[in-house]
Short mmCIF file of C-alpha atoms (C1' of nucleotides) in Angstrom, two decimals:
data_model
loop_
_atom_site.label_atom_id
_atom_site.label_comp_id
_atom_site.label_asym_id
_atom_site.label_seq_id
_atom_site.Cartn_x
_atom_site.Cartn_y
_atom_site.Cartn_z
CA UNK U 1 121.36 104.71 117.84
CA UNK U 2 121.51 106.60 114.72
CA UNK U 3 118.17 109.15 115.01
CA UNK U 4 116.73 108.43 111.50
CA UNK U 5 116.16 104.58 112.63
CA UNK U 6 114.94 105.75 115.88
CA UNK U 7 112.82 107.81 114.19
CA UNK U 8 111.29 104.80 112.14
CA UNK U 9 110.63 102.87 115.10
CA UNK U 10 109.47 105.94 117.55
CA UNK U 11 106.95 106.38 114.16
CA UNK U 12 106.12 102.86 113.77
CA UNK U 13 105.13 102.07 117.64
CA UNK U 14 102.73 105.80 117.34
CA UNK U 15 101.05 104.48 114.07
CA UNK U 16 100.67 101.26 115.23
CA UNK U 17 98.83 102.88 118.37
CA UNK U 18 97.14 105.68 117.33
CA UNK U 19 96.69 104.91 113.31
CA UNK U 20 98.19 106.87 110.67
CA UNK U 21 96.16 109.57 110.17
CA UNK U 22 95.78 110.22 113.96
CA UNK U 23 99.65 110.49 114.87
CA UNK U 24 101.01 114.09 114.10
CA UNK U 25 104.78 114.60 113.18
CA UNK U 26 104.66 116.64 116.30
CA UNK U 27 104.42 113.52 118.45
CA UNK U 28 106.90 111.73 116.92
CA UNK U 29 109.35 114.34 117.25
CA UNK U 30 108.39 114.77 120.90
CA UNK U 31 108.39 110.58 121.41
CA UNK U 32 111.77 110.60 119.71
CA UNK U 33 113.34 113.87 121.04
CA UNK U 34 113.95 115.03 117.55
CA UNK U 35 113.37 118.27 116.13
CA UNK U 36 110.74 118.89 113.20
CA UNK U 37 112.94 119.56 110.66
CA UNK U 38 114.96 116.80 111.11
CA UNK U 39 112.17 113.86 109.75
CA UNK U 40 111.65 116.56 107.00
CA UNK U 41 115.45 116.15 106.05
CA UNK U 42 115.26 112.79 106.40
CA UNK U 43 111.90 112.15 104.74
CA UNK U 44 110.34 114.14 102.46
CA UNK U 45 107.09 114.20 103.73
CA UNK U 46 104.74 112.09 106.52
CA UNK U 47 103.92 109.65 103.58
CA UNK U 48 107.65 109.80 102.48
CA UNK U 49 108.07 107.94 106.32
CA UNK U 50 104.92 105.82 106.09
CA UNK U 51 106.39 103.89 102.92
CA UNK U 52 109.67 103.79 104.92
CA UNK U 53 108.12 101.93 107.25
CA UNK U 54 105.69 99.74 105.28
CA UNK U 55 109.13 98.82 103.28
CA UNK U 56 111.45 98.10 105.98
CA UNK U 57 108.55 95.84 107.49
CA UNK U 58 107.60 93.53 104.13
CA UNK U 59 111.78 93.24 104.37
CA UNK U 60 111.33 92.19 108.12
CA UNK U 61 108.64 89.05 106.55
CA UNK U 62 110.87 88.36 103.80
CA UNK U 63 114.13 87.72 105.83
CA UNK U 64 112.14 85.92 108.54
CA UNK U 65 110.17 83.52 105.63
CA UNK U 66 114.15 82.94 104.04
CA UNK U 67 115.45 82.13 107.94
CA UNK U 68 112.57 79.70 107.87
CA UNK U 69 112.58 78.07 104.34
CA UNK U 70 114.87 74.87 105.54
CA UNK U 71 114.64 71.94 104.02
CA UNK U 72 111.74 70.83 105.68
CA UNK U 73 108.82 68.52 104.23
CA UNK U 74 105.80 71.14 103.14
CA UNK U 75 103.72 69.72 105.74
CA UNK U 76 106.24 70.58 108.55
CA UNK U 77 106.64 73.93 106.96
CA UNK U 78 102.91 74.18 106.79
CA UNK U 79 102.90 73.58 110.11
CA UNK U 80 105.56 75.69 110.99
CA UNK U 81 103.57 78.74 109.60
CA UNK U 82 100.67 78.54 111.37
CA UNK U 83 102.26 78.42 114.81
CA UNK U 84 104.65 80.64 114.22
CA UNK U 85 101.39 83.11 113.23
CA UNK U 86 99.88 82.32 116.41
CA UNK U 87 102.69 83.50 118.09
CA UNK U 88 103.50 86.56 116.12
CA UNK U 89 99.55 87.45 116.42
CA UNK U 90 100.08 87.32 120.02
CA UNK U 91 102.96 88.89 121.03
CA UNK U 92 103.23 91.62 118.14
CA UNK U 93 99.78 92.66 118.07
CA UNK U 94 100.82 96.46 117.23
CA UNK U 95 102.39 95.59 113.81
CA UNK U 96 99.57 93.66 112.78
CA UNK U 97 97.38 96.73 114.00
CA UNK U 98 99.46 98.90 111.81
CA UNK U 99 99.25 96.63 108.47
CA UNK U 100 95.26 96.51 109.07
CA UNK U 101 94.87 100.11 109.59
CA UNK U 102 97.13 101.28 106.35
CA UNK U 103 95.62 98.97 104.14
CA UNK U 104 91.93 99.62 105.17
CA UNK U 105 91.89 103.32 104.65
CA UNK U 106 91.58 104.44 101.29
CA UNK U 107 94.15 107.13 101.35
CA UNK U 108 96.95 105.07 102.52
CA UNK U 109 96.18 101.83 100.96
CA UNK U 110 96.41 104.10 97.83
CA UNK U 111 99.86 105.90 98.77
CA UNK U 112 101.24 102.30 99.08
CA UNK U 113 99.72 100.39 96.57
CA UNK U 114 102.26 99.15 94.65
CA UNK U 115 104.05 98.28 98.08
CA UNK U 116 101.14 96.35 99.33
CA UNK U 117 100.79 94.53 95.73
CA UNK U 118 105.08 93.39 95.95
CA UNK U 119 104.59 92.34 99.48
CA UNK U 120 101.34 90.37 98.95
CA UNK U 121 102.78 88.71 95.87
CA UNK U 122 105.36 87.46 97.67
CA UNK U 123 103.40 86.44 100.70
CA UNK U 124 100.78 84.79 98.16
CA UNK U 125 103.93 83.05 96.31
CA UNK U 126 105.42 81.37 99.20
CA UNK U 127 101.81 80.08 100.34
CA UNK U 128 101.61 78.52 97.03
CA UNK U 129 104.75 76.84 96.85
CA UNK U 130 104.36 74.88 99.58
CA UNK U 131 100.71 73.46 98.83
CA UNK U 132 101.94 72.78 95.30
CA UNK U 133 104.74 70.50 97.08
CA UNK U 134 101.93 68.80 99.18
CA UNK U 135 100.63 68.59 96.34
CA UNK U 136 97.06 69.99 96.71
CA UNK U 137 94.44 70.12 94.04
CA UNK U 138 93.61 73.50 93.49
CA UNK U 139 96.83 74.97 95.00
CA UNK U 140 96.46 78.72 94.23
CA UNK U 141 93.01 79.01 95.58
CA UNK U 142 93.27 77.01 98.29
CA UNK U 143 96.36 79.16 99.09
CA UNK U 144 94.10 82.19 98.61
CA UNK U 145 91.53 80.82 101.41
CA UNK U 146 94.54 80.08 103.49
CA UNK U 147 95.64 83.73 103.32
CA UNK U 148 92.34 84.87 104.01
CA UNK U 149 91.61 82.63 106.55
CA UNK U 150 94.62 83.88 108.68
CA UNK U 151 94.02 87.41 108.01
CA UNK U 152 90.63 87.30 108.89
CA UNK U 153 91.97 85.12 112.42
CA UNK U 154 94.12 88.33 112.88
CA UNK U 155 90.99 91.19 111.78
CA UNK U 156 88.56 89.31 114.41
CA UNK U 157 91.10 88.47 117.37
CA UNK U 158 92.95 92.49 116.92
CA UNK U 159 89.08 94.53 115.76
CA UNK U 160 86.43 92.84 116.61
CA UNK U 161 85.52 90.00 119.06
CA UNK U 162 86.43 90.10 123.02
CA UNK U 163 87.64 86.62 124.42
CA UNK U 164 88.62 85.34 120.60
CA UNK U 165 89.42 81.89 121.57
CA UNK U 166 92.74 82.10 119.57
CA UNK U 167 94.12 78.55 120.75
CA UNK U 168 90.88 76.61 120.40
CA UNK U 169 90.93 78.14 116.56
CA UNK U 170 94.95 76.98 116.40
CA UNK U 171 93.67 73.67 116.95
CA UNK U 172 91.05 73.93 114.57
CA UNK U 173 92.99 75.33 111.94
CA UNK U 174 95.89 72.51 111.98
CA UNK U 175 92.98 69.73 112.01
CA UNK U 176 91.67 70.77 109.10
CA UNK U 177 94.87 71.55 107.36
CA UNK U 178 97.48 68.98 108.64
CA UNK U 179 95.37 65.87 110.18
CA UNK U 180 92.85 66.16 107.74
CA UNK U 181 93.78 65.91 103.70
CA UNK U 182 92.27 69.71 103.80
CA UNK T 1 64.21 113.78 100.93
CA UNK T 2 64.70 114.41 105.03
CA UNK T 3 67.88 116.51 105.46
CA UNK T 4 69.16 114.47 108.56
CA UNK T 5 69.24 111.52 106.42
CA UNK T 6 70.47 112.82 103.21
CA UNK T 7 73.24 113.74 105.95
CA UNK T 8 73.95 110.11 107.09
CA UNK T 9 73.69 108.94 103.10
CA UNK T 10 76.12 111.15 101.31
CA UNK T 11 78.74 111.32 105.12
CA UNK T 12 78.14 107.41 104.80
CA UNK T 13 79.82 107.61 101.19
CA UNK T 14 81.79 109.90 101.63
CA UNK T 15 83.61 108.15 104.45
CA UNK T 16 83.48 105.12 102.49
CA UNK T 17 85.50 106.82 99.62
CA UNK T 18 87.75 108.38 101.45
CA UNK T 19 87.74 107.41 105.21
CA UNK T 20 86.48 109.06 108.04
CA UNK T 21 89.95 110.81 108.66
CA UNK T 22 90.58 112.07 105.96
CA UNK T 23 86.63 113.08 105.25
CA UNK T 24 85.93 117.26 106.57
CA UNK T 25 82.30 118.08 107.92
CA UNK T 26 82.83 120.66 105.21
CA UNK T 27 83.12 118.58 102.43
CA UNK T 28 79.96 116.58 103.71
CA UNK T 29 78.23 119.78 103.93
CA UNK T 30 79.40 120.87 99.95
CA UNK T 31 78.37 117.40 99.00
CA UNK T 32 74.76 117.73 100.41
CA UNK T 33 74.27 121.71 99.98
CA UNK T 34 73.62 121.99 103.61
CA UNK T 35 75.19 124.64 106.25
CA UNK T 36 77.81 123.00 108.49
CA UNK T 37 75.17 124.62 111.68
CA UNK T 38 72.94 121.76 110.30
CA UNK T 39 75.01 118.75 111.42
CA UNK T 40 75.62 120.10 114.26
CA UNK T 41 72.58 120.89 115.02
CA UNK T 42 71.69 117.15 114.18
CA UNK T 43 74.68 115.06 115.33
CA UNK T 44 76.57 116.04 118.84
CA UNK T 45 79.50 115.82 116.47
CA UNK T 46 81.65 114.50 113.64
CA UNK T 47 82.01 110.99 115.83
CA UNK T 48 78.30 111.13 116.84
CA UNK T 49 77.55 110.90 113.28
CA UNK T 50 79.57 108.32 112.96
CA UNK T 51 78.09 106.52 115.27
CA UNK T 52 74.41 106.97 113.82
CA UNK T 53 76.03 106.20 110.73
CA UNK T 54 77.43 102.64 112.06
CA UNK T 55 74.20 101.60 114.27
CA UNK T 56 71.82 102.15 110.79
CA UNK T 57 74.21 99.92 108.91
CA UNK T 58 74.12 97.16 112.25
CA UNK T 59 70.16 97.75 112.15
CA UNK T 60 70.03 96.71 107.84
CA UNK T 61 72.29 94.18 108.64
CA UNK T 62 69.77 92.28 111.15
CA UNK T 63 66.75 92.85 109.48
CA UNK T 64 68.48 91.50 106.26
CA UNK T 65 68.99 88.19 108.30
CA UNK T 66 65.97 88.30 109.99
CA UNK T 67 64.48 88.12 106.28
CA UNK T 68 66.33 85.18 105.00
CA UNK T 69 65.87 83.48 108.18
CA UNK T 70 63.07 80.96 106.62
CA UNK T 71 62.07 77.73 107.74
CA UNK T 72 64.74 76.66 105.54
CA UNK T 73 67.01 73.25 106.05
CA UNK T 74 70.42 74.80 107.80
CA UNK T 75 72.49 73.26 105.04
CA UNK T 76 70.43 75.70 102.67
CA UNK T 77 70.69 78.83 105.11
CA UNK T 78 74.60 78.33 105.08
CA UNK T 79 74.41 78.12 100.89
CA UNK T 80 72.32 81.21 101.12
CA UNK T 81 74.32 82.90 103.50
CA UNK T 82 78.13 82.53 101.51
CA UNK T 83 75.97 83.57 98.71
CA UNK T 84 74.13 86.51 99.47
CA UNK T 85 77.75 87.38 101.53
CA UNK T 86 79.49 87.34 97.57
CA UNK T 87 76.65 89.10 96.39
CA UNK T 88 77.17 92.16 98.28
CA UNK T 89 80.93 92.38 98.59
CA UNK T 90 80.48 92.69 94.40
CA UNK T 91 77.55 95.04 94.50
CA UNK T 92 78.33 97.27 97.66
CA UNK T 93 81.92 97.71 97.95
CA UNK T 94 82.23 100.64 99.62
CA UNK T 95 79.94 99.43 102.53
CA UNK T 96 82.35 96.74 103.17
CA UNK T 97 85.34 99.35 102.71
CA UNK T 98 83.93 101.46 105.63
CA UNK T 99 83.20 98.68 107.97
CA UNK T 100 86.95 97.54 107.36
CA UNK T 101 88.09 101.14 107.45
CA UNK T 102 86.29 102.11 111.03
CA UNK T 103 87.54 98.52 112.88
CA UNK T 104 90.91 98.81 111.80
CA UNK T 105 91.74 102.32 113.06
CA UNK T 106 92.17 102.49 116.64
CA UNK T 107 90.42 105.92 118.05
CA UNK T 108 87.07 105.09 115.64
CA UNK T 109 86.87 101.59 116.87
CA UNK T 110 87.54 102.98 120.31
CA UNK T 111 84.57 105.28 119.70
CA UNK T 112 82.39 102.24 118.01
CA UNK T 113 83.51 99.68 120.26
CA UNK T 114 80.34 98.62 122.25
CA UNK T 115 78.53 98.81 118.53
CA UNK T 116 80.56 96.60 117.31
CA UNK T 117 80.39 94.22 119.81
CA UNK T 118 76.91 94.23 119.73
CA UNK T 119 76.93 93.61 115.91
CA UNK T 120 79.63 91.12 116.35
CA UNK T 121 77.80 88.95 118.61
CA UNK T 122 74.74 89.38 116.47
CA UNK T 123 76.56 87.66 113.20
CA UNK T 124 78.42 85.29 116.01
CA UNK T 125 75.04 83.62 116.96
CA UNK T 126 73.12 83.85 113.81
CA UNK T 127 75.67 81.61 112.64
CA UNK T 128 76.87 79.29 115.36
CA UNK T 129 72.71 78.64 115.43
CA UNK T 130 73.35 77.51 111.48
CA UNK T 131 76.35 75.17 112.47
CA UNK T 132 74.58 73.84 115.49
CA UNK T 133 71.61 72.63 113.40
CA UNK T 134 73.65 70.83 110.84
CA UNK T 135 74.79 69.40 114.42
CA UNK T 136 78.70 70.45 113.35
CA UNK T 137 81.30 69.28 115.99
CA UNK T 138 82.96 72.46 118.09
CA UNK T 139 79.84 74.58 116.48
CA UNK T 140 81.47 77.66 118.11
CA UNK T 141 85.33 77.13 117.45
CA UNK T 142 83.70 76.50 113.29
CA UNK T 143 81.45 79.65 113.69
CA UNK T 144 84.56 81.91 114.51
CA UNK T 145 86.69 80.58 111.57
CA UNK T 146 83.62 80.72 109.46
CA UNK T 147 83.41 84.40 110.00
CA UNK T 148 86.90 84.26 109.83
CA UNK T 149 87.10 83.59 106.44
CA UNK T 150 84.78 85.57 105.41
CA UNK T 151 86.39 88.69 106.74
CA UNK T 152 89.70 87.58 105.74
CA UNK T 153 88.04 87.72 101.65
CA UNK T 154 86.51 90.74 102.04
CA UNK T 155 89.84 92.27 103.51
CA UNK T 156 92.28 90.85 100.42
CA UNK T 157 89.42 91.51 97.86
CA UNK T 158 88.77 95.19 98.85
CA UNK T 159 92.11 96.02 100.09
CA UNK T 160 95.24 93.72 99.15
CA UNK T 161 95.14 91.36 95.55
CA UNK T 162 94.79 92.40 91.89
CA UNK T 163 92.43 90.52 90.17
CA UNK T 164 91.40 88.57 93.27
CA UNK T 165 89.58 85.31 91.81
CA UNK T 166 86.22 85.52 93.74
CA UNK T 167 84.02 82.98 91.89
CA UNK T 168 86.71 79.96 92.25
CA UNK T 169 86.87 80.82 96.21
CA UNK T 170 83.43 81.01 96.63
CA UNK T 171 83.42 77.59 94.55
CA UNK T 172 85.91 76.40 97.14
CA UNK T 173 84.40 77.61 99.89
CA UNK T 174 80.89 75.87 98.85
CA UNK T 175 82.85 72.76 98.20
CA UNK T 176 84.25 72.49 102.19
CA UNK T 177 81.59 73.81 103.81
CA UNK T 178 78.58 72.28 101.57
CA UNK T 179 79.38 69.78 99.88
CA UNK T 180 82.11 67.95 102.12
CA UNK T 181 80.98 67.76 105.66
CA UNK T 182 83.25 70.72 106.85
"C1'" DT O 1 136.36 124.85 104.18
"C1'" DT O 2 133.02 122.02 102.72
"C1'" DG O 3 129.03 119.21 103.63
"C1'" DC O 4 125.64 117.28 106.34
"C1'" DA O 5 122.94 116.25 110.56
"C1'" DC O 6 120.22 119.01 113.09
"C1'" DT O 7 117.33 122.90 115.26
"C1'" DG O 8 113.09 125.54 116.26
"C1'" DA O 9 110.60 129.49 115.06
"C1'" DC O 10 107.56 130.32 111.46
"C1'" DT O 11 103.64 129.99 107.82
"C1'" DA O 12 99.54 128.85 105.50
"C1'" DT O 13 95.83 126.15 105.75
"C1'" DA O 14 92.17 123.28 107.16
"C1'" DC O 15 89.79 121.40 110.76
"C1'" DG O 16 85.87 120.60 114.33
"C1'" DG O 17 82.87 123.13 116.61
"C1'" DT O 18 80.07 127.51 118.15
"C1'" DC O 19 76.74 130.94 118.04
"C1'" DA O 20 73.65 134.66 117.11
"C1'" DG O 21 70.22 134.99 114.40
"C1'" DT O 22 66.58 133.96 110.23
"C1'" DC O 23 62.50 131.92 108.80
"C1'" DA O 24 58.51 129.03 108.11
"C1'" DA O 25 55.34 126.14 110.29
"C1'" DT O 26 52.52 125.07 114.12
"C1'" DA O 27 50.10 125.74 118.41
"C1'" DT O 28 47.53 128.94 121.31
"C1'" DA O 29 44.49 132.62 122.56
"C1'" DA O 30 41.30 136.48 121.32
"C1'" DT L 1 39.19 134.29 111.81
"C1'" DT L 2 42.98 136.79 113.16
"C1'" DA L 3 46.91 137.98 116.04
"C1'" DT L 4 50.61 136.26 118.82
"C1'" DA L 5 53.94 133.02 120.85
"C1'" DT L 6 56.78 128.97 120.35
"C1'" DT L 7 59.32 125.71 118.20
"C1'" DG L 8 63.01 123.73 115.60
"C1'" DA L 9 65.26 123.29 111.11
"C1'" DC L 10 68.60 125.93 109.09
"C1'" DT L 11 72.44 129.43 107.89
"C1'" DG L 12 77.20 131.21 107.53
"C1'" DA L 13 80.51 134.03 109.69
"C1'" DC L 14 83.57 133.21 113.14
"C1'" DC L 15 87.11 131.00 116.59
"C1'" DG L 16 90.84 128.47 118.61
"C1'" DT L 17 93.74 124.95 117.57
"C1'" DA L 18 96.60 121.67 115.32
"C1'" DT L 19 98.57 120.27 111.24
"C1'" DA L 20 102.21 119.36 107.45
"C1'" DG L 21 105.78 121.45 105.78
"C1'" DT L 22 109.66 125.42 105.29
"C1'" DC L 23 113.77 127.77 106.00
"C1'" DA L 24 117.54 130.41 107.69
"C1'" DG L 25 120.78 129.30 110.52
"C1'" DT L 26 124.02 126.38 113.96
"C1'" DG L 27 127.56 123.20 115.07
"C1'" DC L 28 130.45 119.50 114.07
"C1'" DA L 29 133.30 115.99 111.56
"C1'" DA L 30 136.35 115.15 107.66
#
DNA sequence: TTGCACTGACTATACGGTCAGTCAATATAA
DNA sequence: TTATATTGACTGACCGTATAGTCAGTGCAA
């Protein structure tokens, strides 16, 4: 495997774990079996790589939202969404650890701001499009709530509560939003 | 003023501003003209303050509910609750920044973690007690996405959207949980 | 021969934490 | 009242360590 992308995802995994601030270039080197100097050739600094990796990831969600975007009625693709949240939330619990941690801390949230703005846009966009096809009153704030609600799921289950009864909330969340009119 | 505590006040905004990483004992000492011996002398170390720092804020934040908690209809208490909870995420930002900062990183909420489970389970029956009055169905299941949601605005307010429309979600927000029977 | 991926020893700096000691206030004893 | 002992807040120089980043040089592919 070519030894910058190794390095990305050696660096990801070790800022995902350990946070940001908390993961030397010395570890990553050692993790990766690469010298120092070579992420300093490749990157020009430690935030150089963070942005590297906050960029390849929003292209990860973009692809995967394209891959998804069939022709689907909105309320399947609503649908769609939310499970397909509960699964990521499950079973890549690191990268949402990462995204929480960077955009928390003031020094990193700042050193990617106008990453975190394009990605969120987007994100916030696609939300929107398919409650205006539903055709829900209030589409862009109801769309807001939606985000919210999901990131918060993700805060409470990853930071916060022990035993977060992620299916039972599932279940909750695609009564209100699907069986119900919201 | 007391030293100790003009220690906890400015290291409390200081870490707010800038995280607790990235905030030196130094710099906390500069910002309160006190010797670097003195915080050590008063807090076992940087993460002991940090901890004194978090159990003060868990201690406001119970005797703040304790003081609302009239013999108010629970339909009323939930009003009061989403808006006191806008209230302060306008007025005290950086409280809510540090909060989100310290859960998010993963060796400070390794340090905080019984704290915060003891504050999270605080906020967790103060309002499941709310829903269970109004005599909601699945009291807890609604509790969890309540808090959800609240988190989940804090966390795109403070850290993610430009110009995130706070009044029309709160509206929104009032309007499901209020004023339609959830 | 040129250019580029790559190395690892090196530097300057900043960090958390220590420690010997100062000083003022308080308690004790005469 | 006066002299002495004890405490504990407080200082700042100091220490070992770890950090991000540099750079002169190596080896290899085109």
């Amino acid at each position: 495997m070519d030894k910058k992308t190794q390095i990305i995802e050696i660096a990801t995994k070790l800022f995902s774990e350990n946070g940001f601030e908390n993961t030397s270039i010395s570890r990553v080197c050692e993790a990766s079996n690469v010298s120092k100097g070579l992420v300093f050739h490749h990157f020009k600094s430690k935030d150089g790589l963070l942005r590297e990796i906050f960029s390849v990831t929003t292209k990860k969600i973009i692809e995967m939202n394209e891959s998804i975007n069939d022709e689907q009625k909105p309320m399947d693709r609503l649908y769609d969404l939310i499970n397909s949240f509960f699964i990521q939330i499950k079973s890549d619990k690191l990268f949402f650890q990462l995204n929480l941690n960077v955009m928390t801390q003031p020094k990193t949230r700042e050193l990617l701001n106008d990453l975190i703005k394009e990605r969120s846009t987007f994100i916030l966009t696609s939300v929107k499009q398919i409650f205006n096809q539903i055709n829900t009153e209030n589409a862009e704030i109801i769309s807001y709530l939606f985000i919210a609600e999901l990131d918060g799921i993700a805060l409470n289950y990853l930071g916060i509560f022990d035993n977060y009864p992620l299916e039972q909330i599932k279940e909750q969340l695609i009564k209100k939003y699907i069986k119900n009119g919201i």
